[in-house]
Coordinates of C-alpha atoms and ligand atoms in Angstrom, one line a residue:
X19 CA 11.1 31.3 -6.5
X20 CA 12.1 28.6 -4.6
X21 CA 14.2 25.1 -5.6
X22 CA 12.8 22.1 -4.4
X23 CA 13.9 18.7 -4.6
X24 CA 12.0 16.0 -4.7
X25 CA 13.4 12.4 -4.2
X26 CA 10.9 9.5 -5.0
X27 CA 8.5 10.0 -8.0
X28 CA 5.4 7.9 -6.2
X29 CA 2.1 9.8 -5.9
X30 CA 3.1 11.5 -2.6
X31 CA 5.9 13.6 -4.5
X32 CA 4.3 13.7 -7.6
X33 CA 1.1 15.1 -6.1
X34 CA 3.8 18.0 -4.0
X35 CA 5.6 18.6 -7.0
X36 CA 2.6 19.0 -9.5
X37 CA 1.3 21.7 -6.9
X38 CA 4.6 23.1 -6.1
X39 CA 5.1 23.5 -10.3
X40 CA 2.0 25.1 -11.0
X41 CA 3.0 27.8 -8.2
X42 CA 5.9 28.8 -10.2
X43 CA 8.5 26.9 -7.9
X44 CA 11.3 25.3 -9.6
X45 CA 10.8 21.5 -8.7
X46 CA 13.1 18.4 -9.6
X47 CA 12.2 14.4 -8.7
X48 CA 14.7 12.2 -8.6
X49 CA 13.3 8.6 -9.0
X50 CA 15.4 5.6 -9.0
X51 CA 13.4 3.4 -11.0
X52 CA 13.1 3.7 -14.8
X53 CA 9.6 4.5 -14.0
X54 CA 7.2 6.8 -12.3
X55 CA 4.6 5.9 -9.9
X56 CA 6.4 4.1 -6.7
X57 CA 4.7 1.4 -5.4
X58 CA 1.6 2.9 -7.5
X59 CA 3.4 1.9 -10.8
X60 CA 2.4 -0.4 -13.6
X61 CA 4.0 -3.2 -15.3
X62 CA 3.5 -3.7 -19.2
X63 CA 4.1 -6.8 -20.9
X64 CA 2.9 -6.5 -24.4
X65 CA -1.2 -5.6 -24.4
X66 CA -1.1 -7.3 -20.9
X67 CA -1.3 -4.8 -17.6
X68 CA -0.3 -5.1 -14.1
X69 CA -0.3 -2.9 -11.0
X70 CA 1.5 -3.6 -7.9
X71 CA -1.1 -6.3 -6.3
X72 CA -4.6 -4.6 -6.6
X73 CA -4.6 -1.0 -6.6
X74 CA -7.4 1.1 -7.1
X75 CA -8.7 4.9 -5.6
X76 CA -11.0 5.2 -2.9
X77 CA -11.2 8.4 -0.3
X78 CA -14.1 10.3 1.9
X79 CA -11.6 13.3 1.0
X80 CA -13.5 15.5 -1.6
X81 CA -10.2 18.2 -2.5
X82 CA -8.2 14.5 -3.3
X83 CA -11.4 12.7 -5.1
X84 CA -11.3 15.9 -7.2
X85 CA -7.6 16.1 -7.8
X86 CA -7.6 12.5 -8.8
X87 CA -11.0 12.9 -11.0
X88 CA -9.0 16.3 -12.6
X89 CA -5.6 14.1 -13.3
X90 CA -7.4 11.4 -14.7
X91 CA -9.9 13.5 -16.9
X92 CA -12.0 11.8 -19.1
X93 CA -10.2 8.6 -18.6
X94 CA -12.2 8.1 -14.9
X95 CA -13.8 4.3 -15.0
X96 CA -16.1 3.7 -11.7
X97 CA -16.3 0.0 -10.5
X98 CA -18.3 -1.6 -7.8
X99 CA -16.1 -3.7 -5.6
X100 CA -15.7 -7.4 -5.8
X101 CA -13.4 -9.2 -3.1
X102 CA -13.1 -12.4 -1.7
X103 CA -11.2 -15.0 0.2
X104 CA -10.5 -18.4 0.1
X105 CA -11.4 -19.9 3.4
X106 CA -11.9 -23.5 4.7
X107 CA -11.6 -24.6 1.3
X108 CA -13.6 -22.0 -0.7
X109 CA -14.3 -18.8 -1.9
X110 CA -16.4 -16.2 0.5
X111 CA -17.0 -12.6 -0.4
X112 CA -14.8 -9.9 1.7
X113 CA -15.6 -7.8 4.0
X114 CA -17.5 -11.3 5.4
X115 CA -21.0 -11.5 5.2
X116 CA -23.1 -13.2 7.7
X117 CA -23.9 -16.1 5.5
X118 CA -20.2 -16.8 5.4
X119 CA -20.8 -17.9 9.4
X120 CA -22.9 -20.6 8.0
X121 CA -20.6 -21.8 5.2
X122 CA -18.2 -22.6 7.8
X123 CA -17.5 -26.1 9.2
X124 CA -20.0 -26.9 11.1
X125 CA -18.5 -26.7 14.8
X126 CA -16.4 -23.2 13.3
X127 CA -19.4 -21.8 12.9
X128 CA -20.6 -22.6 16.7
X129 CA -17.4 -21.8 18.1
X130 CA -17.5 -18.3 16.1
X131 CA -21.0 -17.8 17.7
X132 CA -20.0 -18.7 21.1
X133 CA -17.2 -15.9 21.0
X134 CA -19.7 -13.7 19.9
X135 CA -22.1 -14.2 23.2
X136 CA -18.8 -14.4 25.4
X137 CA -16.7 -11.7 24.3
X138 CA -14.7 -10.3 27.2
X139 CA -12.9 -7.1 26.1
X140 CA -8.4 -7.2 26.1
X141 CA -6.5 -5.1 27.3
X142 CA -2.8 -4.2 25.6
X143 CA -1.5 -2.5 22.4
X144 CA -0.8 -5.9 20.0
X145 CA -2.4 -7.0 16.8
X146 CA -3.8 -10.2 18.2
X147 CA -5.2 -8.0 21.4
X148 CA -7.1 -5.6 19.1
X149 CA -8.5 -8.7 17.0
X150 CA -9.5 -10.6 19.8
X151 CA -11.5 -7.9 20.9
X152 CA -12.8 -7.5 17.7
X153 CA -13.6 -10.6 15.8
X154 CA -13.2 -13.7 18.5
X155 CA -11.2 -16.1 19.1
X156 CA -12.2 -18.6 16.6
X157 CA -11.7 -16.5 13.4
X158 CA -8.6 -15.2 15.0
X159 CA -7.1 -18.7 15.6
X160 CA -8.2 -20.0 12.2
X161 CA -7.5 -17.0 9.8
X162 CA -5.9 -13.9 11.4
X163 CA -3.2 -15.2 13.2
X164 CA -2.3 -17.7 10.1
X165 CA -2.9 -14.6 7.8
X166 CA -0.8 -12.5 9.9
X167 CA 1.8 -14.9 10.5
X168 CA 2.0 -15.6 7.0
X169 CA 2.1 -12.3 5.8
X170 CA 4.5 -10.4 8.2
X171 CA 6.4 -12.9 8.8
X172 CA 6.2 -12.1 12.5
X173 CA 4.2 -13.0 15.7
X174 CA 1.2 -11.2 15.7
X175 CA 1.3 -10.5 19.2
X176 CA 4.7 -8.7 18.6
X177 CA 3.0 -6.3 16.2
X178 CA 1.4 -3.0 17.2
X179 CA -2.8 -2.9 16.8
X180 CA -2.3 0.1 14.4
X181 CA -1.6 -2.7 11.7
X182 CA -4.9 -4.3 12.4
X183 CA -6.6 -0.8 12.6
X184 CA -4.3 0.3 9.2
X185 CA -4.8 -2.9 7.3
X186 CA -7.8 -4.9 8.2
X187 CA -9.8 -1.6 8.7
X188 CA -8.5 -0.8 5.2
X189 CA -9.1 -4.3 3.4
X190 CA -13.0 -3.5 4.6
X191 CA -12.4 0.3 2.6
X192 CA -15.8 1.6 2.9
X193 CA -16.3 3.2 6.5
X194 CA -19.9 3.0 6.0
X195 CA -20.4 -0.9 6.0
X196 CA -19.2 -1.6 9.7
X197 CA -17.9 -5.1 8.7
X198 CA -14.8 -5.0 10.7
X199 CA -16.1 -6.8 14.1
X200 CA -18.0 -10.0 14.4
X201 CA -20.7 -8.2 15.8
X202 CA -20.8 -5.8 12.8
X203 CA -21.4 -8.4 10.8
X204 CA -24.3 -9.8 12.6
X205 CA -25.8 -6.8 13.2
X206 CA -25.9 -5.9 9.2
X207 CA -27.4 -9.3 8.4
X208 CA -29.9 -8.2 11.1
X209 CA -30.6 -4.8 10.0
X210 CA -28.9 -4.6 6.4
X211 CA -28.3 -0.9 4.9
X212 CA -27.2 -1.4 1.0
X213 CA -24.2 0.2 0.6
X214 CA -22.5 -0.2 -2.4
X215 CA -18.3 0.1 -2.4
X216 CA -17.2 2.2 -6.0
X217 CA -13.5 2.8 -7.0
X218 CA -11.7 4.7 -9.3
X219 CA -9.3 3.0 -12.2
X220 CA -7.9 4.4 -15.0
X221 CA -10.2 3.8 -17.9
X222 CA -7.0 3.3 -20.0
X223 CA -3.2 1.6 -19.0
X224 CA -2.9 0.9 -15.7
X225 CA -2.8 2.9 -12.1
X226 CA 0.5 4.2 -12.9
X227 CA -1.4 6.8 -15.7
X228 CA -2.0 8.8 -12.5
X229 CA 1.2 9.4 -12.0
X230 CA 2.3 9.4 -15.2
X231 CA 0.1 12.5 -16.0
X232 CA 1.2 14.8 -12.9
X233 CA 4.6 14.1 -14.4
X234 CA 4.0 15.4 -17.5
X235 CA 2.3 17.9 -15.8
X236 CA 5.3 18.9 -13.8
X237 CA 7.3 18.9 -16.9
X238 CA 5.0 21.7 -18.5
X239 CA 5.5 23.8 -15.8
X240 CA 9.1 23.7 -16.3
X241 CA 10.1 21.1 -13.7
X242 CA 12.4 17.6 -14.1
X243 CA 11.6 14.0 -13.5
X244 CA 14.8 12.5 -13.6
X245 CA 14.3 8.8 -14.2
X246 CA 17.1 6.0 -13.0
X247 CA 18.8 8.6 -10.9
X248 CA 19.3 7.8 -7.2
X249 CA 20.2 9.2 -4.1
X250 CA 23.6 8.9 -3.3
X251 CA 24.7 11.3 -0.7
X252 CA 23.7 13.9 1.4
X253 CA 25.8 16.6 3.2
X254 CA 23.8 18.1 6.0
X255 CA 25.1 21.2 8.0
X256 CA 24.1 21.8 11.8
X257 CA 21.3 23.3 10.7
X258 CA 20.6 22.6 7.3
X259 CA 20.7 20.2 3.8
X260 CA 23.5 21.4 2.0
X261 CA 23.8 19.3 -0.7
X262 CA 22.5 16.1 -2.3
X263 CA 24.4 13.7 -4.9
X264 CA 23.0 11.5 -7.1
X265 CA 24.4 8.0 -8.4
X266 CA 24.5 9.6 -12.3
X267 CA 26.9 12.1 -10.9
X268 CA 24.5 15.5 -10.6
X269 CA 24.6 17.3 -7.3
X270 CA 21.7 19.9 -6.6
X271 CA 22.0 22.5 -3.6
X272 CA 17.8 22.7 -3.0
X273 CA 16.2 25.6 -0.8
X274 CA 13.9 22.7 0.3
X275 CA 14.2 18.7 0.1
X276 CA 11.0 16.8 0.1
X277 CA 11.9 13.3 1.6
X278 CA 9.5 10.4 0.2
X279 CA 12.2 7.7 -0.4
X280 CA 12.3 4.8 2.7
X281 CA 12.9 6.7 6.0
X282 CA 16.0 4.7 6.8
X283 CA 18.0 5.2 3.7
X284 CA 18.1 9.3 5.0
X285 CA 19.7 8.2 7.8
X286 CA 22.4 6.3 6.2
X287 CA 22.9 9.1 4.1
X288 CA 22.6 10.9 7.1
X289 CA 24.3 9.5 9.6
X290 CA 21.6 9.0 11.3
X291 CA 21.7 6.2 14.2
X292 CA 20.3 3.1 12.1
X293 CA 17.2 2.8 13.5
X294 CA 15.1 -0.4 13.7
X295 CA 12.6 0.1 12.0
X296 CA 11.9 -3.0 9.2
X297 CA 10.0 -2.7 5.8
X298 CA 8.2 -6.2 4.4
X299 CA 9.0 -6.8 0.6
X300 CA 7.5 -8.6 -2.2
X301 CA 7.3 -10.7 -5.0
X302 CA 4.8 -10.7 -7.7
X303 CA 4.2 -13.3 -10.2
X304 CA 2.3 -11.9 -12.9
X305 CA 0.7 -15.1 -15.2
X306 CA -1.0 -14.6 -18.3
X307 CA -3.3 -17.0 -19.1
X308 CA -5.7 -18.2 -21.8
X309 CA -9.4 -17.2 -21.8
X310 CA -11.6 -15.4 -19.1
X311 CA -10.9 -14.5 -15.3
X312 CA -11.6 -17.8 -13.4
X313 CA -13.2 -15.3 -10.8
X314 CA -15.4 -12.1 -10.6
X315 CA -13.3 -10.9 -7.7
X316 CA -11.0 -8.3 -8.0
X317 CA -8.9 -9.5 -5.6
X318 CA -8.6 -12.2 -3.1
X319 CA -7.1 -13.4 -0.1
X320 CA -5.4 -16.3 1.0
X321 CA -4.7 -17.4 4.4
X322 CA -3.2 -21.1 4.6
X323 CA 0.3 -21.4 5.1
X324 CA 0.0 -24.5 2.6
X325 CA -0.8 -21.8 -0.3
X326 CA 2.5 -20.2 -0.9
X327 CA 0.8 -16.9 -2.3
X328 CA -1.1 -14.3 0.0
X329 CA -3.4 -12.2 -2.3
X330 CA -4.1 -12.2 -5.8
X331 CA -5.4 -9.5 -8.2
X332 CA -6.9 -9.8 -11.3
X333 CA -6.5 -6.5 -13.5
X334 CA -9.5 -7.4 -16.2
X335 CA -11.9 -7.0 -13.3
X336 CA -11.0 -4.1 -12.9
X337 CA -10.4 -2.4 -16.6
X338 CA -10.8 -4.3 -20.2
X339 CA -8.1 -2.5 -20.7
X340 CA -5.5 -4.7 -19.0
X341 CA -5.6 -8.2 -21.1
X342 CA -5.6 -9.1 -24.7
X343 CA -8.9 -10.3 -26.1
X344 CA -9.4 -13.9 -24.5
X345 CA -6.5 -13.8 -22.7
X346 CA -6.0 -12.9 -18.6
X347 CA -3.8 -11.1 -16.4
X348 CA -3.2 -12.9 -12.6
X349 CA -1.1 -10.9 -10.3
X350 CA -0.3 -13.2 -7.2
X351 CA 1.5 -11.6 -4.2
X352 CA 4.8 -13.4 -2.0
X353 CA 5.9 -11.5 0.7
X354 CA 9.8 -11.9 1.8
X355 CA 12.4 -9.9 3.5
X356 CA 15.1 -8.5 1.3
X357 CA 17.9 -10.2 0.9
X358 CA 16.3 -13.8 2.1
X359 CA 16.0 -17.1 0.4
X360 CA 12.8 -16.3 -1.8
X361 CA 13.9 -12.7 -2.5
X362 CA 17.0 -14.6 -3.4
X363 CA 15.7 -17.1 -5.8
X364 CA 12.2 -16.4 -6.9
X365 CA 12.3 -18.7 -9.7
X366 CA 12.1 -21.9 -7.2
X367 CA 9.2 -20.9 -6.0
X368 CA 7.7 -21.1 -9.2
X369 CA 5.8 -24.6 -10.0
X370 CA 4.5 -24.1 -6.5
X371 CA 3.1 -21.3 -7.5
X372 CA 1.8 -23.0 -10.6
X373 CA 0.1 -25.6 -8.5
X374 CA -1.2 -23.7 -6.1
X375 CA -3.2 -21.8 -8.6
X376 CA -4.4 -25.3 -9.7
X377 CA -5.4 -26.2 -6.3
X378 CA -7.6 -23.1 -5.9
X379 CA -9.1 -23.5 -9.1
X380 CA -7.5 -20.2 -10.8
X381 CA -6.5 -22.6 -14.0
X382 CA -7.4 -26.1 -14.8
X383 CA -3.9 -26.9 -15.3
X384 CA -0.4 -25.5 -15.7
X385 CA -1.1 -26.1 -19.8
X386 CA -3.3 -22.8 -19.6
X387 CA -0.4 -20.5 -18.4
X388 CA 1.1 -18.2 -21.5
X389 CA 3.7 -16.8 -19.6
X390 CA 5.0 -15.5 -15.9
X391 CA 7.3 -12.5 -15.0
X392 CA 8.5 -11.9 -11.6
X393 CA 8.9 -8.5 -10.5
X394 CA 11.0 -7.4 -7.0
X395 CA 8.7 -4.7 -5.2
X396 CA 11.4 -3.8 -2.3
X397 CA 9.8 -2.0 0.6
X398 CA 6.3 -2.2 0.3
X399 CA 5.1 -2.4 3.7
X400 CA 6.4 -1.1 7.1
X401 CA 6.3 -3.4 9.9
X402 CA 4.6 -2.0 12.4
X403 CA 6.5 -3.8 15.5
X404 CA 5.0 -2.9 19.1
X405 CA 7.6 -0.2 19.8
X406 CA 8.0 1.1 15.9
X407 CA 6.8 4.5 16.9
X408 CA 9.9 5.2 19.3
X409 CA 12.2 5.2 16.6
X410 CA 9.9 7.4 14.3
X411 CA 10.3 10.2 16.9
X412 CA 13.9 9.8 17.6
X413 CA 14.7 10.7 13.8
X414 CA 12.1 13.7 13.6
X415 CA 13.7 14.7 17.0
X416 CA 16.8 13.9 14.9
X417 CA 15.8 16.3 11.6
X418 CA 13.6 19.1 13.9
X419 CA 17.1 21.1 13.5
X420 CA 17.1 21.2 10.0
X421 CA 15.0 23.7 8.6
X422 CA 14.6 22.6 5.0
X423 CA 14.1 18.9 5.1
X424 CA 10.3 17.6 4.8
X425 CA 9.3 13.5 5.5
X426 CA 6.3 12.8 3.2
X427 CA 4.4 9.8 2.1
X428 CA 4.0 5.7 2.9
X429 CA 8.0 5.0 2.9
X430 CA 9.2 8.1 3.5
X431 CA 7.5 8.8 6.9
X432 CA 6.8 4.9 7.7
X433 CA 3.0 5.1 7.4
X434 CA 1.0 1.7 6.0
X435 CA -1.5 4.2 4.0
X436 CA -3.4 4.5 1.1
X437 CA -3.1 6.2 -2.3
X438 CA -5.2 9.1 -1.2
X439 CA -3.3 9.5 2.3
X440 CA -0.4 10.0 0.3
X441 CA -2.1 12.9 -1.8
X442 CA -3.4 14.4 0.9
X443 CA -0.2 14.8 2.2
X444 CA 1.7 16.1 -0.8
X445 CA -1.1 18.4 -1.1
X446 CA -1.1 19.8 2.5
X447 CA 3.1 19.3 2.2
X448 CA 2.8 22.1 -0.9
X449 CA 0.5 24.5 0.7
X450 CA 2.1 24.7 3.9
X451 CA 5.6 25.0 1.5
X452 CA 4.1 27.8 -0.2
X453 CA 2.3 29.4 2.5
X454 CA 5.7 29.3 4.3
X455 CA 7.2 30.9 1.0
X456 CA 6.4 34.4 2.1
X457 CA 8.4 34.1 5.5
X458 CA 11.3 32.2 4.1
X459 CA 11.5 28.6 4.2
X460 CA 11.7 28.8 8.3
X461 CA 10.4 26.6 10.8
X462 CA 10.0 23.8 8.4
X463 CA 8.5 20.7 10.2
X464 CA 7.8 17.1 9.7
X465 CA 4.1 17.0 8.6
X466 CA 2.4 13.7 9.5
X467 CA -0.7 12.7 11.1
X468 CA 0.1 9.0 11.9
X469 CA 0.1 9.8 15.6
X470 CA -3.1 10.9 15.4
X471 CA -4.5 7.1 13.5
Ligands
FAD20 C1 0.2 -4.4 -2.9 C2 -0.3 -3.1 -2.6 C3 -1.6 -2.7 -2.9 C4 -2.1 -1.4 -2.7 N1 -3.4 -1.1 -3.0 C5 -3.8 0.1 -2.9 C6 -5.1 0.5 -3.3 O1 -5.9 -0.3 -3.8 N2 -5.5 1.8 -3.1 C7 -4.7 2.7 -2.5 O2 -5.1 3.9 -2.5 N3 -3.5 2.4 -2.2 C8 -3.0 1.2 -2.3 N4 -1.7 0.8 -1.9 C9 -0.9 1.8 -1.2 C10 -0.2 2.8 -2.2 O3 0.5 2.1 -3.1 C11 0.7 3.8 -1.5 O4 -0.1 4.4 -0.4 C12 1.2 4.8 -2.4 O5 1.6 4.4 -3.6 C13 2.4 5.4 -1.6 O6 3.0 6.5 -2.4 P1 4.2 7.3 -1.8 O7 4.6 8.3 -2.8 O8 3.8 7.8 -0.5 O9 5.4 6.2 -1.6 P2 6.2 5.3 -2.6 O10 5.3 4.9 -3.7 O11 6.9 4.3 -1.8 O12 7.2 6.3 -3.3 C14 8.6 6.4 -2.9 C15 9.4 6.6 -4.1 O13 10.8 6.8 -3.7 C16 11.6 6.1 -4.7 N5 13.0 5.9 -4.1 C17 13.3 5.0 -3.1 N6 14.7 5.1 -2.9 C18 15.1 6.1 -3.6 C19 16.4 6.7 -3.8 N7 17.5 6.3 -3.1 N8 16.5 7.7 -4.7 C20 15.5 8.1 -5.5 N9 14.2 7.6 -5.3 C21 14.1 6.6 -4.4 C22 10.9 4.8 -4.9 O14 11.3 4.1 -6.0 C23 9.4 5.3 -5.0 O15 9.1 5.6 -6.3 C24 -1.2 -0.5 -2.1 C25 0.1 -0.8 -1.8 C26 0.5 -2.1 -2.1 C27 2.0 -2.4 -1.7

């Protein structure tokens, strides 16, 4: 029987250490916040619900639809998909439709045509190269760039295309519609295929029940999920991890650590040369409000710098289970560095906020907001900077030494994923553990597939 340690309770770990339990190993997470689920947690103000921005379970994978329909058990709710954004002063549904060409201004929509008929193909490895080539000039200039800009708080031409391909690829979801280029969206309008987009929510709480229940789960099989506790220190041999401390003052001496914690706090605790490699962060204004969504969408995007939020998510559209009788949850998303003015001081940002909302027509005035909580979400997305893969290598160069030290998960191995990319890779993490299990824990390696996205 092995001892594995686990640092960061999010669904990557969770999903290793539930596997790794029910083999008999003896597994420990160490999670520094009070709760589980990482950036898949849930926030509970009285009957009121909210997830980190919208969050909801989609995959092609069959073994991780089936894990996540087994965790979940009866408590499985299946919802079409509603999104939207608010473009050129109104709502259009998301992925775009082709009527949304025509709801455009006028000479917008001729421009966008025009790019259509006179696409010449870009060559180079940037964000605005790959959505040139794929959506025009036009919507680029009027949406993605300000998006983009926005959002990342960078240049989009200093950020690497596996951003677009991670993030706008992913915002479409379903593979199968083939929305994600200008001419995909003509060509459906021409020859439409129905294709309806389901997800998976928990039909009770909020997203974090997911990983709530693998916890418990781990616990059964005799493992710990210690809550609050943080990383602290790490002594590393040449060859090995010797030992790892913990801000409440435990120190465990694992056969294996399982990484899953942001990839640049190892190598502080490391000693590992800091590398440049940047994660976004976020705030989240949660408002409660009186009476019913103001919109079907689940969630919704907002380009204009003039709007101070980005994206909003409304957690009654996707379970009754999230609001109060007459009453509704809004999640609204900021994104900020750590440590900068608005991280700083979120409270200042918050009559703008208010009317903003008002100005987009989520309330009719600031009278119908209950109540708002700000939550700090720290690391939530890696910047993917045109050379952010050089790094990446140097550190698994870095660790190839050390033969019982494993990099899993969205922070943990700098990957802008999904829920199910995580699971996947805590469940290929666990089988390769306890395949290796009969051979010793040798020739341990730093599973990830990003290179291959
Ligand atoms: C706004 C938003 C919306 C999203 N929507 C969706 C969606 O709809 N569907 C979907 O599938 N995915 C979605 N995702 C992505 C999804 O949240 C992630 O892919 C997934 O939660 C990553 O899990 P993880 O375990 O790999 O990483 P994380 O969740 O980042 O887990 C890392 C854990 O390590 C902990 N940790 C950090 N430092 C320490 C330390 N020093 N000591 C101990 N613990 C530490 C953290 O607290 C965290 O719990 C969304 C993400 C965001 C930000």
């Amino acid at each position: 029987m092995q001892d594995i340690l686990i640092v960061g309770a999010g669904v990557s770990g969770l999903t290793a250490g539930y596997h790794l339990s029910q083999k008999g190993m003896r597994v420990t997470v160490i999670e520094k916040e009070q709760s589980v689920g990482g950036l898949a947690r849930s926030f509970y103000y009285g009957d009121f619900v909210f997830d980190v921005g919208p969050h909801r379970f989609h995959t092609d994978d069959a073994d991780v639809l089936r894990f996540i329909k087994m965790i979940l058990g009866k408590d499985v709710r299946v919802i079409p998909r509603e999104s939207g954004v608010w473009f050129a002063g109104r709502y259009h549904d998301w992925p775009l439709r082709f009527s949304t060409v025509f709801k455009l201004p006028p000479a917008m929509s001729l421009r966008t045509a025009r790019d259509l008929i006179s696409k010449r193909a870009r060559v180079g490895i940037s964000f605005e190269d790959y959505i040139l080539n794929m959506y025009g000039k036009t919507l680029y200039e009027e949406f993605f760039e300000i998006y983009t800009r926005k959002f990342l708080k960078h240049d989009p031409a200093t950020i690497h295309s596996d951003w677009a391909k991670a993030g706008i690829d992913r915002a479409v979801i379903d593979r199968r519609v083939k929305m994600n280029t200008l001419f995909g969206v003509i060509k459906r309008a021409i020859l439409p295929i129905p294709v309806a987009t389901e997800f998976i929510y928990p039909a009770r709480g909020g997203i974090d029940i997911f990983s709530k229940r693998m916890a418990e789960e781990i616990e059964k099989n005799g493992g710990r999920v210690l809550l609050g506790s943080s990383v602290s220190g790490i002594r590393a041999g040449k060859k090995e991890i010797e030992e790892v401390t913990c801000d409440t003052g435990e120190a465990f001496r694992p056969d294996l650590l399982i990484w899953t914690a942001p990839i640049n706090i190892l190598c502080q605790l490391m000693d590992i040369e800091e590398p440049a490699l940047k994660y976004l962060s976020a705030l989240l204004y949660n408002v409660m409000i009186e009476g019913e969504p103001p919109l079907g969408y689940q969630w919704c995007y907002y380009g204009q710098e003039e709007i101070v939020f980005n994206r909003i998510s409304i957690p009654l559209n996707f379970s009754p289970a999230t609001a109060p009788e007459g009453k509704t949850g809004i999640n609204l998303e900021v994104t900020c560095m750590e440590g900068d003015r608005v991280w700083n001081d979120p409270g200042k940002l918050l009559d703008k906020v208010k009317e903003d909302m008002v100005k987009v027509g989520l309330v009719h005035g600031p009278g119908a907001i209950l109540d708002v909580r700000v939550e700090k979400i720290i690391n939530v997305y890696p910047i993917y900077e045109l050379d952010y893969l050089s790094p990446v290598t140097r550190i698994l160069n870095h660790l190839s030494y050390m033969h019982n030290i494993l990099l899993l998960g969205r922070t943990g191995t700098f990957w802008y994923n999904n829920m199910d990319h995580s699971i996947r890779a805590g469940m290929d993490c666990a089988e390769d553990v306890i395949r290796s299990e009969r051979g010793g824990l040798r020739a341990m390696y730093k599973r990830h597939d990003f290179f291959n996205s």
